[in-house]
């Protein structure tokens, strides 16, 4: 019950045990095409270019940024947690000029602050996290794409922690690239990064390649950057591989493709609305249970992710000892925290296959017992009762 990786859905594990196929076997390319179709509704998009980058979620982030951003380009990072810092780290290696618009950990960045920062910095790309697991906050993204496009910028969104658990509305947001991973709310293992790319972003990326080859593409923008500084993460080459051209790039990670496909089939089988409602119920139940124990939640209520909850470690309690007791006594893992929140909060996930009522109730009961073992006094049984009520609400 941490913030990911979490338990995989058993069907995903079974799908991964299927035998391998040749990468141009029609059965294999058929699965690749299915994956493209399956992930469009999950991303909330009609983008043709919806596919997988092989590697963990970070591979998707790096592919997006290295393909969109040329050295010297200004990029505005919407920074409200650890993963905003990661965007900056990757952009720094690309040689981008990095500007940030920041919120304190536990809050999100208001849209008008982003608008003012776009005005001030005239970025080529705006990069943001959707749900930053480090702070458990979800950045509202409606209207952001329009702001970016009006200023001539492209919008990148890291939705690793929310894909499969909270609604992604890539088209409505106007996002140009959105990336994810399997190991949070999609209920799969880490190692595959679903990605969706708008036509606008794909044009930009293909144009960069043509510039590099010295060919003037139709409608090529002046000042397009130098060649994409990565072979493995060059989205132009990855799109060619996923297109009818099937130009060989890497060898698609076959077992991970099976996993990604099964994650999506399970999700669409459940239904998007039902899936998001289940995560919201899990979040309500977890929050109500923790509060009924007398604990204080971290961060703004209005912007809470529905799949991970931050809670202050109570005064006088050793957070690591409780986590160890949870694992050793109950075989339940809960999350620690990073940076300024280390030692101050726990992060308790309810993601994908774990966003189930019985798992929430067992976790709350176990936490109550472990806190009691540490000598912390709290109302007996209140958490589970409150959580049952909140789940139904
Ligand atoms: C977990 C997470 C990542 C990192 O994913 P990896 O699969 O470890 O590369 C990136 N961004 C966010 C928002 C995450 O929650």
PDB file of C-alpha atoms in Angstrom, residues 129-353:
ATOM      1  CA  UNK A 129       3.479  16.805 -13.401  1.00  0.00           C
ATOM      2  CA  UNK A 130      -0.189  15.800 -13.123  1.00  0.00           C
ATOM      3  CA  UNK A 131      -0.099  14.018  -9.761  1.00  0.00           C
ATOM      4  CA  UNK A 132       3.138  14.429  -7.838  1.00  0.00           C
ATOM      5  CA  UNK A 133       3.346  11.356  -5.613  1.00  0.00           C
ATOM      6  CA  UNK A 134       5.972  13.050  -3.443  1.00  0.00           C
ATOM      7  CA  UNK A 135       3.405  15.561  -2.172  1.00  0.00           C
ATOM      8  CA  UNK A 136       0.188  13.649  -3.049  1.00  0.00           C
ATOM      9  CA  UNK A 137      -1.139  16.732  -4.876  1.00  0.00           C
ATOM     10  CA  UNK A 138      -2.789  16.773  -8.333  1.00  0.00           C
ATOM     11  CA  UNK A 139      -2.230  19.863 -10.466  1.00  0.00           C
ATOM     12  CA  UNK A 140      -5.426  21.081 -12.230  1.00  0.00           C
ATOM     13  CA  UNK A 141      -4.688  21.132 -15.975  1.00  0.00           C
ATOM     14  CA  UNK A 142      -7.899  22.376 -17.609  1.00  0.00           C
ATOM     15  CA  UNK A 143      -7.142  25.437 -19.690  1.00  0.00           C
ATOM     16  CA  UNK A 144      -3.367  25.037 -19.543  1.00  0.00           C
ATOM     17  CA  UNK A 145      -2.969  23.797 -23.126  1.00  0.00           C
ATOM     18  CA  UNK A 146      -4.800  26.832 -24.505  1.00  0.00           C
ATOM     19  CA  UNK A 147      -2.547  29.148 -22.513  1.00  0.00           C
ATOM     20  CA  UNK A 148       0.532  27.384 -23.842  1.00  0.00           C
ATOM     21  CA  UNK A 149      -0.573  27.310 -27.459  1.00  0.00           C
ATOM     22  CA  UNK A 150      -1.611  30.976 -27.427  1.00  0.00           C
ATOM     23  CA  UNK A 151       1.977  31.720 -26.413  1.00  0.00           C
ATOM     24  CA  UNK A 152       3.455  29.362 -29.016  1.00  0.00           C
ATOM     25  CA  UNK A 153       4.531  26.761 -26.456  1.00  0.00           C
ATOM     26  CA  UNK A 154       3.962  23.014 -26.312  1.00  0.00           C
ATOM     27  CA  UNK A 155       2.670  21.339 -23.146  1.00  0.00           C
ATOM     28  CA  UNK A 156       4.220  18.213 -21.616  1.00  0.00           C
ATOM     29  CA  UNK A 157       2.500  16.348 -18.743  1.00  0.00           C
ATOM     30  CA  UNK A 158       3.927  13.531 -16.592  1.00  0.00           C
ATOM     31  CA  UNK A 159       0.895  11.494 -15.568  1.00  0.00           C
ATOM     32  CA  UNK A 160       2.788   8.471 -14.264  1.00  0.00           C
ATOM     33  CA  UNK A 161       1.117   8.450 -10.887  1.00  0.00           C
ATOM     34  CA  UNK A 162      -2.411   9.211 -12.056  1.00  0.00           C
ATOM     35  CA  UNK A 163      -2.831   7.147 -15.242  1.00  0.00           C
ATOM     36  CA  UNK A 164      -5.379   4.442 -14.516  1.00  0.00           C
ATOM     37  CA  UNK A 165      -6.540   6.080 -11.283  1.00  0.00           C
ATOM     38  CA  UNK A 166      -7.583   9.640 -12.063  1.00  0.00           C
ATOM     39  CA  UNK A 167      -9.111  10.968 -15.249  1.00  0.00           C
ATOM     40  CA  UNK A 168      -6.590  11.925 -17.912  1.00  0.00           C
ATOM     41  CA  UNK A 169      -8.038  14.369 -20.430  1.00  0.00           C
ATOM     42  CA  UNK A 170      -5.093  14.916 -22.761  1.00  0.00           C
ATOM     43  CA  UNK A 171      -7.239  16.404 -25.547  1.00  0.00           C
ATOM     44  CA  UNK A 172      -9.348  18.601 -23.260  1.00  0.00           C
ATOM     45  CA  UNK A 173      -6.228  19.809 -21.433  1.00  0.00           C
ATOM     46  CA  UNK A 174      -4.595  20.520 -24.792  1.00  0.00           C
ATOM     47  CA  UNK A 175      -1.550  18.533 -23.722  1.00  0.00           C
ATOM     48  CA  UNK A 176       0.962  17.808 -26.493  1.00  0.00           C
ATOM     49  CA  UNK A 177       2.717  14.891 -24.853  1.00  0.00           C
ATOM     50  CA  UNK A 178       1.491  12.919 -21.847  1.00  0.00           C
ATOM     51  CA  UNK A 179       3.441   9.980 -20.433  1.00  0.00           C
ATOM     52  CA  UNK A 180       2.771   7.331 -17.807  1.00  0.00           C
ATOM     53  CA  UNK A 181       3.963   4.072 -16.324  1.00  0.00           C
ATOM     54  CA  UNK A 182       2.311   0.779 -15.416  1.00  0.00           C
ATOM     55  CA  UNK A 183       3.333   0.344 -11.799  1.00  0.00           C
ATOM     56  CA  UNK A 184       1.043   2.822 -10.122  1.00  0.00           C
ATOM     57  CA  UNK A 185      -2.702   2.774 -10.874  1.00  0.00           C
ATOM     58  CA  UNK A 186      -2.557   0.583 -13.983  1.00  0.00           C
ATOM     59  CA  UNK A 187      -1.708  -2.435 -11.839  1.00  0.00           C
ATOM     60  CA  UNK A 188       1.301  -3.677 -13.784  1.00  0.00           C
ATOM     61  CA  UNK A 189       5.058  -3.910 -13.257  1.00  0.00           C
ATOM     62  CA  UNK A 190       7.402  -0.999 -13.912  1.00  0.00           C
ATOM     63  CA  UNK A 191       9.190  -1.119 -17.243  1.00  0.00           C
ATOM     64  CA  UNK A 192       6.843   0.278 -19.869  1.00  0.00           C
ATOM     65  CA  UNK A 193       5.895   3.911 -20.413  1.00  0.00           C
ATOM     66  CA  UNK A 194       2.635   4.600 -22.270  1.00  0.00           C
ATOM     67  CA  UNK A 195       2.854   7.874 -24.195  1.00  0.00           C
ATOM     68  CA  UNK A 196       0.531  10.001 -26.314  1.00  0.00           C
ATOM     69  CA  UNK A 197       1.739  12.679 -28.730  1.00  0.00           C
ATOM     70  CA  UNK A 198      -0.410  15.355 -30.389  1.00  0.00           C
ATOM     71  CA  UNK A 199      -0.066  15.978 -34.136  1.00  0.00           C
ATOM     72  CA  UNK A 200       1.355  19.382 -33.253  1.00  0.00           C
ATOM     73  CA  UNK A 201       4.117  17.817 -31.168  1.00  0.00           C
ATOM     74  CA  UNK A 202       4.714  15.048 -33.737  1.00  0.00           C
ATOM     75  CA  UNK A 203       5.154  17.711 -36.460  1.00  0.00           C
ATOM     76  CA  UNK A 204       7.637  19.540 -34.273  1.00  0.00           C
ATOM     77  CA  UNK A 205       9.599  16.340 -33.651  1.00  0.00           C
ATOM     78  CA  UNK A 206       9.624  15.192 -37.288  1.00  0.00           C
ATOM     79  CA  UNK A 207      10.631  18.706 -38.345  1.00  0.00           C
ATOM     80  CA  UNK A 208      13.639  18.552 -36.052  1.00  0.00           C
ATOM     81  CA  UNK A 209      14.706  15.335 -37.711  1.00  0.00           C
ATOM     82  CA  UNK A 210      14.389  16.841 -41.172  1.00  0.00           C
ATOM     83  CA  UNK A 211      16.429  19.825 -40.063  1.00  0.00           C
ATOM     84  CA  UNK A 212      19.096  17.479 -38.856  1.00  0.00           C
ATOM     85  CA  UNK A 213      19.159  15.652 -42.185  1.00  0.00           C
ATOM     86  CA  UNK A 214      19.397  18.961 -44.016  1.00  0.00           C
ATOM     87  CA  UNK A 215      15.993  18.455 -45.635  1.00  0.00           C
ATOM     88  CA  UNK A 216      13.520  21.299 -45.528  1.00  0.00           C
ATOM     89  CA  UNK A 217      10.205  19.841 -44.415  1.00  0.00           C
ATOM     90  CA  UNK A 218       7.039  21.589 -45.564  1.00  0.00           C
ATOM     91  CA  UNK A 219       6.031  24.224 -43.048  1.00  0.00           C
ATOM     92  CA  UNK A 220       9.338  23.894 -41.207  1.00  0.00           C
ATOM     93  CA  UNK A 221       9.692  26.468 -38.496  1.00  0.00           C
ATOM     94  CA  UNK A 222      12.797  28.598 -38.583  1.00  0.00           C
ATOM     95  CA  UNK A 223      15.227  28.027 -35.794  1.00  0.00           C
ATOM     96  CA  UNK A 224      14.231  24.390 -35.229  1.00  0.00           C
ATOM     97  CA  UNK A 225      16.797  22.901 -32.973  1.00  0.00           C
ATOM     98  CA  UNK A 226      19.732  20.654 -33.618  1.00  0.00           C
ATOM     99  CA  UNK A 227      19.398  16.882 -33.829  1.00  0.00           C
ATOM    100  CA  UNK A 228      17.626  14.965 -31.099  1.00  0.00           C
ATOM    101  CA  UNK A 229      20.392  14.080 -28.673  1.00  0.00           C
ATOM    102  CA  UNK A 230      19.394  10.488 -28.059  1.00  0.00           C
ATOM    103  CA  UNK A 231      18.945   7.519 -30.312  1.00  0.00           C
ATOM    104  CA  UNK A 232      16.984   5.290 -27.928  1.00  0.00           C
ATOM    105  CA  UNK A 233      14.622   8.093 -26.877  1.00  0.00           C
ATOM    106  CA  UNK A 234      14.215   9.722 -30.296  1.00  0.00           C
ATOM    107  CA  UNK A 235      10.423   9.790 -30.606  1.00  0.00           C
ATOM    108  CA  UNK A 236      10.635  10.328 -34.379  1.00  0.00           C
ATOM    109  CA  UNK A 237      12.298   6.915 -34.686  1.00  0.00           C
ATOM    110  CA  UNK A 238       9.925   5.335 -32.167  1.00  0.00           C
ATOM    111  CA  UNK A 239       6.903   6.690 -34.090  1.00  0.00           C
ATOM    112  CA  UNK A 240       8.340   5.226 -37.301  1.00  0.00           C
ATOM    113  CA  UNK A 241       8.627   1.866 -35.580  1.00  0.00           C
ATOM    114  CA  UNK A 242       4.994   2.003 -34.411  1.00  0.00           C
ATOM    115  CA  UNK A 243       3.765   3.236 -37.821  1.00  0.00           C
ATOM    116  CA  UNK A 244       2.847   1.062 -40.808  1.00  0.00           C
ATOM    117  CA  UNK A 245       6.435   1.603 -41.951  1.00  0.00           C
ATOM    118  CA  UNK A 246       7.625  -0.535 -38.993  1.00  0.00           C
ATOM    119  CA  UNK A 247      11.119   0.890 -39.358  1.00  0.00           C
ATOM    120  CA  UNK A 248      13.227  -1.123 -36.978  1.00  0.00           C
ATOM    121  CA  UNK A 249      14.470   0.868 -34.011  1.00  0.00           C
ATOM    122  CA  UNK A 250      14.661  -1.186 -30.815  1.00  0.00           C
ATOM    123  CA  UNK A 251      13.143  -4.630 -30.273  1.00  0.00           C
ATOM    124  CA  UNK A 252       9.796  -3.954 -28.668  1.00  0.00           C
ATOM    125  CA  UNK A 253       9.861  -5.336 -25.096  1.00  0.00           C
ATOM    126  CA  UNK A 254       7.490  -8.184 -25.839  1.00  0.00           C
ATOM    127  CA  UNK A 255       6.495  -9.280 -22.334  1.00  0.00           C
ATOM    128  CA  UNK A 256       6.054  -5.666 -21.241  1.00  0.00           C
ATOM    129  CA  UNK A 257       3.822  -5.096 -24.259  1.00  0.00           C
ATOM    130  CA  UNK A 258       1.681  -8.034 -23.136  1.00  0.00           C
ATOM    131  CA  UNK A 259       1.569  -6.462 -19.662  1.00  0.00           C
ATOM    132  CA  UNK A 260       0.659  -2.994 -20.923  1.00  0.00           C
ATOM    133  CA  UNK A 261      -2.025  -4.462 -23.163  1.00  0.00           C
ATOM    134  CA  UNK A 262      -3.547  -6.472 -20.319  1.00  0.00           C
ATOM    135  CA  UNK A 263      -3.475  -3.476 -17.939  1.00  0.00           C
ATOM    136  CA  UNK A 264      -5.450  -1.487 -20.490  1.00  0.00           C
ATOM    137  CA  UNK A 265      -7.895  -4.310 -21.241  1.00  0.00           C
ATOM    138  CA  UNK A 266      -8.627  -4.730 -17.527  1.00  0.00           C
ATOM    139  CA  UNK A 267      -9.139  -0.998 -17.144  1.00  0.00           C
ATOM    140  CA  UNK A 268     -11.455  -0.638 -20.127  1.00  0.00           C
ATOM    141  CA  UNK A 269     -13.317  -3.775 -19.050  1.00  0.00           C
ATOM    142  CA  UNK A 270     -13.980  -2.201 -15.679  1.00  0.00           C
ATOM    143  CA  UNK A 271     -14.983   1.086 -17.335  1.00  0.00           C
ATOM    144  CA  UNK A 272     -13.210   4.413 -16.953  1.00  0.00           C
ATOM    145  CA  UNK A 273     -15.909   5.991 -14.778  1.00  0.00           C
ATOM    146  CA  UNK A 274     -16.131   2.963 -12.488  1.00  0.00           C
ATOM    147  CA  UNK A 275     -12.366   2.841 -12.234  1.00  0.00           C
ATOM    148  CA  UNK A 276     -12.044   6.500 -11.218  1.00  0.00           C
ATOM    149  CA  UNK A 277     -14.975   6.157  -8.802  1.00  0.00           C
ATOM    150  CA  UNK A 278     -13.287   3.167  -7.161  1.00  0.00           C
ATOM    151  CA  UNK A 279     -10.102   5.167  -6.611  1.00  0.00           C
ATOM    152  CA  UNK A 280     -12.106   8.110  -5.273  1.00  0.00           C
ATOM    153  CA  UNK A 281     -13.936   5.813  -2.838  1.00  0.00           C
ATOM    154  CA  UNK A 282     -10.618   4.356  -1.711  1.00  0.00           C
ATOM    155  CA  UNK A 283      -9.249   7.838  -1.125  1.00  0.00           C
ATOM    156  CA  UNK A 284     -12.346   8.922   0.836  1.00  0.00           C
ATOM    157  CA  UNK A 285     -12.175   5.782   2.952  1.00  0.00           C
ATOM    158  CA  UNK A 286      -8.448   6.098   3.624  1.00  0.00           C
ATOM    159  CA  UNK A 287      -8.754   9.795   4.531  1.00  0.00           C
ATOM    160  CA  UNK A 288     -11.757   9.244   6.780  1.00  0.00           C
ATOM    161  CA  UNK A 289     -10.079   6.309   8.502  1.00  0.00           C
ATOM    162  CA  UNK A 290      -6.845   8.183   9.158  1.00  0.00           C
ATOM    163  CA  UNK A 291      -8.745  11.188  10.489  1.00  0.00           C
ATOM    164  CA  UNK A 292     -10.867   8.979  12.723  1.00  0.00           C
ATOM    165  CA  UNK A 293      -7.602   7.751  14.275  1.00  0.00           C
ATOM    166  CA  UNK A 294      -6.888  11.345  15.211  1.00  0.00           C
ATOM    167  CA  UNK A 295      -4.172  11.770  12.568  1.00  0.00           C
ATOM    168  CA  UNK A 296      -3.703  14.851  10.388  1.00  0.00           C
ATOM    169  CA  UNK A 297      -3.572  14.623   6.596  1.00  0.00           C
ATOM    170  CA  UNK A 298      -0.859  16.418   4.656  1.00  0.00           C
ATOM    171  CA  UNK A 299      -1.666  18.932   1.910  1.00  0.00           C
ATOM    172  CA  UNK A 300      -4.660  20.785   0.534  1.00  0.00           C
ATOM    173  CA  UNK A 301      -7.940  18.838   0.533  1.00  0.00           C
ATOM    174  CA  UNK A 302      -9.054  20.432  -2.729  1.00  0.00           C
ATOM    175  CA  UNK A 303      -6.120  19.062  -4.732  1.00  0.00           C
ATOM    176  CA  UNK A 304      -5.572  15.637  -3.245  1.00  0.00           C
ATOM    177  CA  UNK A 305      -4.673  12.782  -5.594  1.00  0.00           C
ATOM    178  CA  UNK A 306      -7.255  10.040  -5.143  1.00  0.00           C
ATOM    179  CA  UNK A 307      -4.715   7.239  -5.110  1.00  0.00           C
ATOM    180  CA  UNK A 308      -2.167   8.200  -2.472  1.00  0.00           C
ATOM    181  CA  UNK A 309      -2.712   9.911   0.851  1.00  0.00           C
ATOM    182  CA  UNK A 310      -0.098  11.776   2.861  1.00  0.00           C
ATOM    183  CA  UNK A 311      -0.486  11.714   6.621  1.00  0.00           C
ATOM    184  CA  UNK A 312       1.646  13.309   9.327  1.00  0.00           C
ATOM    185  CA  UNK A 313       3.546  10.904  11.563  1.00  0.00           C
ATOM    186  CA  UNK A 314       2.179  11.768  15.002  1.00  0.00           C
ATOM    187  CA  UNK A 315       4.368  13.516  17.556  1.00  0.00           C
ATOM    188  CA  UNK A 316       6.536  11.089  19.527  1.00  0.00           C
ATOM    189  CA  UNK A 317       6.113   8.209  17.046  1.00  0.00           C
ATOM    190  CA  UNK A 318       9.074   6.851  15.070  1.00  0.00           C
ATOM    191  CA  UNK A 319       7.784   6.620  11.489  1.00  0.00           C
ATOM    192  CA  UNK A 320      10.296   4.015  10.368  1.00  0.00           C
ATOM    193  CA  UNK A 321       9.562   1.711  13.289  1.00  0.00           C
ATOM    194  CA  UNK A 322       5.871   1.785  12.443  1.00  0.00           C
ATOM    195  CA  UNK A 323       6.619   1.054   8.791  1.00  0.00           C
ATOM    196  CA  UNK A 324       8.809  -1.868   9.831  1.00  0.00           C
ATOM    197  CA  UNK A 325       6.107  -3.187  12.156  1.00  0.00           C
ATOM    198  CA  UNK A 326       3.527  -2.909   9.357  1.00  0.00           C
ATOM    199  CA  UNK A 327       5.743  -4.945   7.082  1.00  0.00           C
ATOM    200  CA  UNK A 328       6.893  -7.527   9.608  1.00  0.00           C
ATOM    201  CA  UNK A 329       3.595  -8.047  11.426  1.00  0.00           C
ATOM    202  CA  UNK A 330       1.116  -7.565   8.594  1.00  0.00           C
ATOM    203  CA  UNK A 331       3.171  -7.817   5.372  1.00  0.00           C
ATOM    204  CA  UNK A 332       1.866  -4.398   4.361  1.00  0.00           C
ATOM    205  CA  UNK A 333       4.193  -1.796   2.932  1.00  0.00           C
ATOM    206  CA  UNK A 334       3.390   1.878   3.344  1.00  0.00           C
ATOM    207  CA  UNK A 335       5.488   4.691   1.910  1.00  0.00           C
ATOM    208  CA  UNK A 336       8.034   6.978   3.435  1.00  0.00           C
ATOM    209  CA  UNK A 337       8.629  10.483   2.039  1.00  0.00           C
ATOM    210  CA  UNK A 338      11.358  12.498   0.346  1.00  0.00           C
ATOM    211  CA  UNK A 339      13.222  15.738   0.923  1.00  0.00           C
ATOM    212  CA  UNK A 340      11.482  18.228   3.200  1.00  0.00           C
ATOM    213  CA  UNK A 341       8.811  15.637   4.072  1.00  0.00           C
ATOM    214  CA  UNK A 342      11.188  12.809   5.045  1.00  0.00           C
ATOM    215  CA  UNK A 343      10.427  11.618   8.559  1.00  0.00           C
ATOM    216  CA  UNK A 344       7.374  13.916   8.714  1.00  0.00           C
ATOM    217  CA  UNK A 345       4.737  12.068   6.702  1.00  0.00           C
ATOM    218  CA  UNK A 346       3.849   8.595   5.515  1.00  0.00           C
ATOM    219  CA  UNK A 347       2.366   8.151   2.068  1.00  0.00           C
ATOM    220  CA  UNK A 348      -0.245   5.428   1.895  1.00  0.00           C
ATOM    221  CA  UNK A 349      -1.287   4.335  -1.563  1.00  0.00           C
ATOM    222  CA  UNK A 350      -4.487   2.763  -2.831  1.00  0.00           C
ATOM    223  CA  UNK A 351      -3.563   2.274  -6.449  1.00  0.00           C
ATOM    224  CA  UNK A 352      -4.999   0.060  -9.170  1.00  0.00           C
ATOM    225  CA  UNK A 353      -5.461  -3.460  -7.863  1.00  0.00           C
TER     226      UNK A 353
END
